[in-house]
PDB file of C-alpha atoms in Angstrom:
ATOM      1  CA  MET C 172     -13.610   2.070   1.505  1.00 66.00           C
ATOM      2  CA  ASP C 173     -13.582   0.540   4.960  1.00 80.00           C
ATOM      3  CA  TYR C 174     -12.607  -2.746   3.341  1.00 87.00           C
ATOM      4  CA  VAL C 175      -9.362  -1.236   2.042  1.00 83.00           C
ATOM      5  CA  ILE C 176      -8.468   0.069   5.495  1.00 82.00           C
ATOM      6  CA  GLU C 177      -9.329  -3.152   7.306  1.00 86.00           C
ATOM      7  CA  HIS C 178      -7.666  -5.444   4.740  1.00 90.00           C
ATOM      8  CA  SER C 179      -4.747  -3.291   3.671  1.00 86.00           C
ATOM      9  CA  GLU C 180      -2.330  -6.214   3.731  1.00 88.00           C
ATOM     10  CA  ASP C 181      -4.558  -8.365   1.522  1.00 91.00           C
ATOM     11  CA  ILE C 182      -5.003  -5.528  -1.004  1.00 90.00           C
ATOM     12  CA  MET C 183      -1.341  -5.830  -2.015  1.00 90.00           C
ATOM     13  CA  ASN C 184      -2.018  -9.148  -3.815  1.00 93.00           C
ATOM     14  CA  MET C 185      -5.384  -8.283  -5.365  1.00 94.00           C
ATOM     15  CA  SER C 186      -6.406  -7.003  -8.754  1.00 95.00           C
ATOM     16  CA  ALA C 187      -8.770  -4.073  -9.204  1.00 94.00           C
ATOM     17  CA  SER C 188     -11.658  -6.453  -9.886  1.00 95.00           C
ATOM     18  CA  ASP C 189     -10.890  -8.439  -6.707  1.00 95.00           C
ATOM     19  CA  ILE C 190     -10.794  -5.255  -4.644  1.00 93.00           C
ATOM     20  CA  SER C 191     -14.055  -4.051  -6.159  1.00 93.00           C
ATOM     21  CA  LYS C 192     -15.752  -7.404  -5.624  1.00 94.00           C
ATOM     22  CA  ASN C 193     -14.707  -7.634  -1.965  1.00 93.00           C
ATOM     23  CA  SER C 194     -15.456  -3.995  -1.139  1.00 92.00           C
ATOM     24  CA  TYR C 195     -18.790  -3.989  -3.025  1.00 93.00           C
ATOM     25  CA  VAL C 196     -17.907  -1.108  -5.339  1.00 94.00           C
ATOM     26  CA  SER C 197     -17.348  -1.020  -9.076  1.00 95.00           C
ATOM     27  CA  VAL C 198     -13.928  -1.161 -10.717  1.00 96.00           C
ATOM     28  CA  SER C 199     -14.533   2.340 -12.056  1.00 96.00           C
ATOM     29  CA  THR C 200     -15.005   3.546  -8.470  1.00 94.00           C
ATOM     30  CA  ILE C 201     -11.585   2.128  -7.574  1.00 93.00           C
ATOM     31  CA  TYR C 202     -10.021   4.046 -10.451  1.00 95.00           C
ATOM     32  CA  ARG C 203     -11.956   7.225  -9.582  1.00 96.00           C
ATOM     33  CA  ILE C 204     -10.493   7.035  -6.079  1.00 93.00           C
ATOM     34  CA  ILE C 205      -7.044   6.547  -7.595  1.00 94.00           C
ATOM     35  CA  ASP C 206      -7.599   9.635  -9.775  1.00 96.00           C
ATOM     36  CA  LYS C 207      -8.929  11.628  -6.811  1.00 95.00           C
ATOM     37  CA  LEU C 208      -5.757  10.781  -4.855  1.00 93.00           C
ATOM     38  CA  GLU C 209      -3.750  11.883  -7.916  1.00 95.00           C
ATOM     39  CA  LEU C 210      -1.964   8.539  -8.163  1.00 94.00           C
ATOM     40  CA  SER C 211      -0.645   7.081 -11.400  1.00 94.00           C
ATOM     41  CA  GLY C 212      -2.425   3.732 -11.206  1.00 94.00           C
ATOM     42  CA  LEU C 213      -3.376   0.667  -9.200  1.00 94.00           C
ATOM     43  CA  GLN C 214       0.207  -0.189  -8.269  1.00 94.00           C
ATOM     44  CA  ALA C 215       0.763   3.345  -6.940  1.00 94.00           C
ATOM     45  CA  PHE C 216      -2.483   2.989  -4.956  1.00 93.00           C
ATOM     46  CA  LYS C 217      -1.243  -0.238  -3.401  1.00 92.00           C
ATOM     47  CA  SER C 218       2.129   1.336  -2.596  1.00 91.00           C
ATOM     48  CA  HIS C 219       0.368   4.309  -1.018  1.00 91.00           C
ATOM     49  CA  ILE C 220      -1.738   1.993   1.164  1.00 90.00           C
ATOM     50  CA  HIS C 221       1.344   0.004   2.183  1.00 88.00           C
ATOM     51  CA  PHE C 222       3.318   3.147   3.056  1.00 90.00           C
ATOM     52  CA  ASP C 223       0.455   4.629   5.096  1.00 87.00           C
ATOM     53  CA  ARG C 224      -0.062   1.337   6.939  1.00 85.00           C
ATOM     54  CA  GLU C 225       3.631   1.144   7.859  1.00 83.00           C
ATOM     55  CA  ARG C 226       3.647   4.774   9.019  1.00 85.00           C
ATOM     56  CA  TYR C 227       0.502   4.248  11.111  1.00 79.00           C
ATOM     57  CA  GLN C 228       1.966   1.193  12.836  1.00 77.00           C
ATOM     58  CA  LYS C 229       5.155   3.096  13.675  1.00 77.00           C
ATOM     59  CA  GLU C 230       3.108   5.929  15.170  1.00 74.00           C
ATOM     60  CA  LEU C 231       1.226   3.494  17.393  1.00 70.00           C
ATOM     61  CA  VAL C 232       4.470   2.191  18.823  1.00 71.00           C
ATOM     62  CA  SER C 233       6.104   5.588  19.327  1.00 67.00           C
ATOM     63  CA  VAL C 234       3.208   7.407  21.029  1.00 66.00           C
ATOM     64  CA  ASP C 235       3.416   7.670  24.820  1.00 69.00           C
ATOM     65  CA  TYR C 236      -0.104   8.533  25.906  1.00 69.00           C
ATOM     66  CA  ASN C 237       1.011   9.263  29.458  1.00 69.00           C
ATOM     67  CA  TYR C 238       3.541  11.928  28.483  1.00 70.00           C
ATOM     68  CA  PRO C 239       4.175  14.378  30.245  1.00 77.00           C
ATOM     69  CA  PHE C 240       2.611  12.697  33.282  1.00 76.00           C
ATOM     70  CA  ARG C 241       4.397  10.316  35.616  1.00 76.00           C
ATOM     71  CA  ILE C 242       2.926   7.850  38.064  1.00 76.00           C
ATOM     72  CA  ASN C 243       4.278   9.705  41.105  1.00 80.00           C
ATOM     73  CA  ASN C 244       2.997  13.198  40.091  1.00 78.00           C
ATOM     74  CA  THR C 245       0.866  15.010  42.639  1.00 78.00           C
ATOM     75  CA  ASN C 246      -2.400  16.732  41.782  1.00 76.00           C
ATOM     76  CA  HIS C 247      -0.667  20.075  42.071  1.00 75.00           C
ATOM     77  CA  GLU C 248       1.982  19.039  39.506  1.00 72.00           C
ATOM     78  CA  LEU C 249      -0.659  17.896  37.071  1.00 65.00           C
TER      79      LEU C 249
END
């Protein structure tokens, strides 16, 4: 389901058949994934993707990869 991850914004406006066609899986596979995630249907799947995408983007902004280090730290402090 790399297609779903890479095109998460486009998924919001697609039907199950469009998603299956573009990701090269069957429609039944889409619904099996929905069942496996214990979601109520395609719309819940799309909402889940949208929510996860928003959360991921917020995490990217809020992560300081240099914490707790500062530019003027000595080797001993590190």
